[in-house]
């Protein structure tokens, strides 16, 4: 039932990244060639100067730098930044909720329902709670008692849908809420 916090989002991001790389492999090759061309030029200059002994270290740094550079290019261009941040926020929320175990609560992360999920389910002495984690570059604001993101999406609607899904699951198992 429950999985690691953020795993639903991470799976979507991995799928989307693979699709992005299939569509944009030429961009990644061009970025690699640009990086490697520039660093080869710098290494050539180093080998022609008194810094020749540092060339092996510079070659190692170039390889590590290329891996970092390509990761940065992918992170900046694949369009998954906000969802990756959301997955990280889910992990942080889960870690915070797990502190409640000492008070008799149980946390189940990433409960799947027909193509969507409930980020966290908290079960304990005061009931069952469906918790949705949101991450945004912009603060959430209240509009007539509803949490609204700047783009106009109602974050509370998703939390209510999650609660209904959990309630239906519990009722199907004969548990009254």
GROMACS .gro file of C-alpha atoms in nm:
model
  177
    1UNK     CA    1   0.000   0.000   0.000
    2UNK     CA    2   0.243   0.270   0.115
    3UNK     CA    3   0.576   0.337  -0.051
    4UNK     CA    4   0.864   0.573   0.009
    5UNK     CA    5   0.760   0.937   0.032
    6UNK     CA    6   0.783   1.110  -0.305
    7UNK     CA    7   0.819   0.784  -0.503
    8UNK     CA    8   0.510   0.854  -0.717
    9UNK     CA    9   0.653   1.189  -0.828
   10UNK     CA   10   1.005   1.049  -0.873
   11UNK     CA   11   0.872   0.777  -1.107
   12UNK     CA   12   0.690   1.042  -1.314
   13UNK     CA   13   1.004   1.257  -1.329
   14UNK     CA   14   1.221   0.961  -1.437
   15UNK     CA   15   0.973   0.874  -1.713
   16UNK     CA   16   0.957   1.237  -1.828
   17UNK     CA   17   1.337   1.271  -1.822
   18UNK     CA   18   1.382   0.962  -2.039
   19UNK     CA   19   1.128   1.101  -2.287
   20UNK     CA   20   1.305   1.440  -2.282
   21UNK     CA   21   1.642   1.277  -2.351
   22UNK     CA   22   1.495   1.076  -2.641
   23UNK     CA   23   1.355   1.399  -2.790
   24UNK     CA   24   1.659   1.618  -2.715
   25UNK     CA   25   1.961   1.391  -2.739
   26UNK     CA   26   2.114   1.625  -2.999
   27UNK     CA   27   2.106   1.915  -2.750
   28UNK     CA   28   2.284   1.700  -2.491
   29UNK     CA   29   2.547   1.591  -2.745
   30UNK     CA   30   2.604   1.953  -2.850
   31UNK     CA   31   2.639   2.063  -2.486
   32UNK     CA   32   2.889   1.780  -2.429
   33UNK     CA   33   3.091   1.873  -2.735
   34UNK     CA   34   3.097   2.241  -2.634
   35UNK     CA   35   3.217   2.153  -2.284
   36UNK     CA   36   3.474   1.902  -2.403
   37UNK     CA   37   3.600   2.137  -2.675
   38UNK     CA   38   3.657   2.418  -2.429
   39UNK     CA   39   3.825   2.198  -2.170
   40UNK     CA   40   4.044   2.029  -2.433
   41UNK     CA   41   4.166   2.375  -2.536
   42UNK     CA   42   4.244   2.462  -2.173
   43UNK     CA   43   4.423   2.128  -2.120
   44UNK     CA   44   4.627   2.186  -2.432
   45UNK     CA   45   4.734   2.528  -2.303
   46UNK     CA   46   4.827   2.376  -1.967
   47UNK     CA   47   5.037   2.106  -2.131
   48UNK     CA   48   5.234   2.370  -2.324
   49UNK     CA   49   5.325   2.568  -2.011
   50UNK     CA   50   5.512   2.510  -1.688
   51UNK     CA   51   5.186   2.368  -1.547
   52UNK     CA   52   5.240   2.043  -1.738
   53UNK     CA   53   5.261   1.833  -1.415
   54UNK     CA   54   4.901   1.928  -1.324
   55UNK     CA   55   4.757   1.800  -1.654
   56UNK     CA   56   4.659   1.454  -1.513
   57UNK     CA   57   4.473   1.622  -1.226
   58UNK     CA   58   4.311   1.861  -1.474
   59UNK     CA   59   4.197   1.566  -1.689
   60UNK     CA   60   4.031   1.408  -1.384
   61UNK     CA   61   3.871   1.740  -1.292
   62UNK     CA   62   3.749   1.773  -1.652
   63UNK     CA   63   3.573   1.437  -1.637
   64UNK     CA   64   3.408   1.516  -1.303
   65UNK     CA   65   3.323   1.863  -1.431
   66UNK     CA   66   3.163   1.715  -1.744
   67UNK     CA   67   2.937   1.493  -1.532
   68UNK     CA   68   2.838   1.793  -1.318
   69UNK     CA   69   2.786   2.013  -1.625
   70UNK     CA   70   2.565   1.760  -1.804
   71UNK     CA   71   2.357   1.708  -1.490
   72UNK     CA   72   2.314   2.086  -1.460
   73UNK     CA   73   2.213   2.115  -1.828
   74UNK     CA   74   1.957   1.835  -1.784
   75UNK     CA   75   1.823   1.983  -1.460
   76UNK     CA   76   1.788   2.327  -1.619
   77UNK     CA   77   1.620   2.215  -1.940
   78UNK     CA   78   1.402   1.909  -1.877
   79UNK     CA   79   1.113   2.089  -1.704
   80UNK     CA   80   1.103   1.866  -1.394
   81UNK     CA   81   1.249   2.109  -1.138
   82UNK     CA   82   0.924   2.186  -0.954
   83UNK     CA   83   0.819   1.821  -0.934
   84UNK     CA   84   1.164   1.718  -0.807
   85UNK     CA   85   1.133   1.987  -0.540
   86UNK     CA   86   0.786   1.852  -0.459
   87UNK     CA   87   0.926   1.501  -0.410
   88UNK     CA   88   1.192   1.641  -0.176
   89UNK     CA   89   0.922   1.829   0.016
   90UNK     CA   90   0.727   1.502   0.054
   91UNK     CA   91   1.034   1.337   0.208
   92UNK     CA   92   1.078   1.627   0.451
   93UNK     CA   93   0.709   1.612   0.547
   94UNK     CA   94   0.731   1.237   0.602
   95UNK     CA   95   1.036   1.280   0.824
   96UNK     CA   96   0.851   1.541   1.030
   97UNK     CA   97   0.539   1.322   1.061
   98UNK     CA   98   0.743   1.020   1.171
   99UNK     CA   99   0.828   1.207   1.491
  100UNK     CA  100   0.463   1.152   1.590
  101UNK     CA  101   0.521   0.775   1.622
  102UNK     CA  102   0.624   0.830   1.983
  103UNK     CA  103   0.270   0.956   2.046
  104UNK     CA  104   0.100   0.651   1.894
  105UNK     CA  105   0.065   0.763   1.532
  106UNK     CA  106   0.149   0.562   1.221
  107UNK     CA  107   0.254   0.718   0.889
  108UNK     CA  108   0.192   0.558   0.551
  109UNK     CA  109   0.349   0.741   0.257
  110UNK     CA  110   0.247   0.754  -0.107
  111UNK     CA  111  -0.082   0.562  -0.112
  112UNK     CA  112  -0.181   0.500  -0.477
  113UNK     CA  113  -0.536   0.544  -0.612
  114UNK     CA  114  -0.615   0.495  -0.982
  115UNK     CA  115  -0.339   0.707  -1.137
  116UNK     CA  116  -0.299   0.949  -0.847
  117UNK     CA  117  -0.181   0.925  -0.490
  118UNK     CA  118  -0.223   1.050  -0.136
  119UNK     CA  119   0.112   1.180  -0.015
  120UNK     CA  120   0.079   1.075   0.350
  121UNK     CA  121  -0.181   0.901   0.565
  122UNK     CA  122  -0.153   0.961   0.938
  123UNK     CA  123  -0.334   0.706   1.159
  124UNK     CA  124  -0.352   0.750   1.532
  125UNK     CA  125  -0.541   0.813   1.851
  126UNK     CA  126  -0.719   1.119   1.708
  127UNK     CA  127  -0.829   0.965   1.380
  128UNK     CA  128  -0.709   0.922   1.026
  129UNK     CA  129  -0.567   1.214   0.829
  130UNK     CA  130  -0.488   1.242   0.459
  131UNK     CA  131  -0.202   1.487   0.414
  132UNK     CA  132  -0.096   1.643   0.086
  133UNK     CA  133   0.243   1.810   0.061
  134UNK     CA  134   0.281   2.115  -0.161
  135UNK     CA  135   0.598   2.292  -0.269
  136UNK     CA  136   0.591   2.618  -0.457
  137UNK     CA  137   0.821   2.898  -0.557
  138UNK     CA  138   0.539   3.126  -0.449
  139UNK     CA  139   0.370   3.131  -0.109
  140UNK     CA  140   0.021   2.983  -0.078
  141UNK     CA  141  -0.244   3.242  -0.010
  142UNK     CA  142  -0.591   3.222   0.141
  143UNK     CA  143  -0.891   3.331  -0.063
  144UNK     CA  144  -1.223   3.308   0.125
  145UNK     CA  145  -1.091   3.028   0.346
  146UNK     CA  146  -0.946   2.826   0.056
  147UNK     CA  147  -0.576   2.780  -0.005
  148UNK     CA  148  -0.503   2.903  -0.355
  149UNK     CA  149  -0.175   2.893  -0.543
  150UNK     CA  150  -0.083   3.200  -0.740
  151UNK     CA  151  -0.181   3.026  -1.067
  152UNK     CA  152  -0.534   2.976  -0.933
  153UNK     CA  153  -0.521   2.606  -0.845
  154UNK     CA  154  -0.692   2.517  -0.520
  155UNK     CA  155  -0.450   2.311  -0.308
  156UNK     CA  156  -0.726   2.233  -0.058
  157UNK     CA  157  -0.932   2.055  -0.326
  158UNK     CA  158  -0.659   1.796  -0.372
  159UNK     CA  159  -0.636   1.745   0.005
  160UNK     CA  160  -1.016   1.695   0.027
  161UNK     CA  161  -1.004   1.447  -0.263
  162UNK     CA  162  -0.725   1.260  -0.083
  163UNK     CA  163  -0.934   1.246   0.236
  164UNK     CA  164  -1.233   1.111   0.040
  165UNK     CA  165  -1.015   0.843  -0.120
  166UNK     CA  166  -0.883   0.730   0.219
  167UNK     CA  167  -1.236   0.738   0.369
  168UNK     CA  168  -1.365   0.519   0.082
  169UNK     CA  169  -1.078   0.275   0.128
  170UNK     CA  170  -1.145   0.247   0.501
  171UNK     CA  171  -1.520   0.197   0.447
  172UNK     CA  172  -1.448  -0.074   0.188
  173UNK     CA  173  -1.252  -0.252   0.463
  174UNK     CA  174  -1.543  -0.215   0.706
  175UNK     CA  175  -1.390   0.068   0.908
  176UNK     CA  176  -1.634   0.349   0.992
  177UNK     CA  177  -1.504   0.704   0.981
   0.00000   0.00000   0.00000
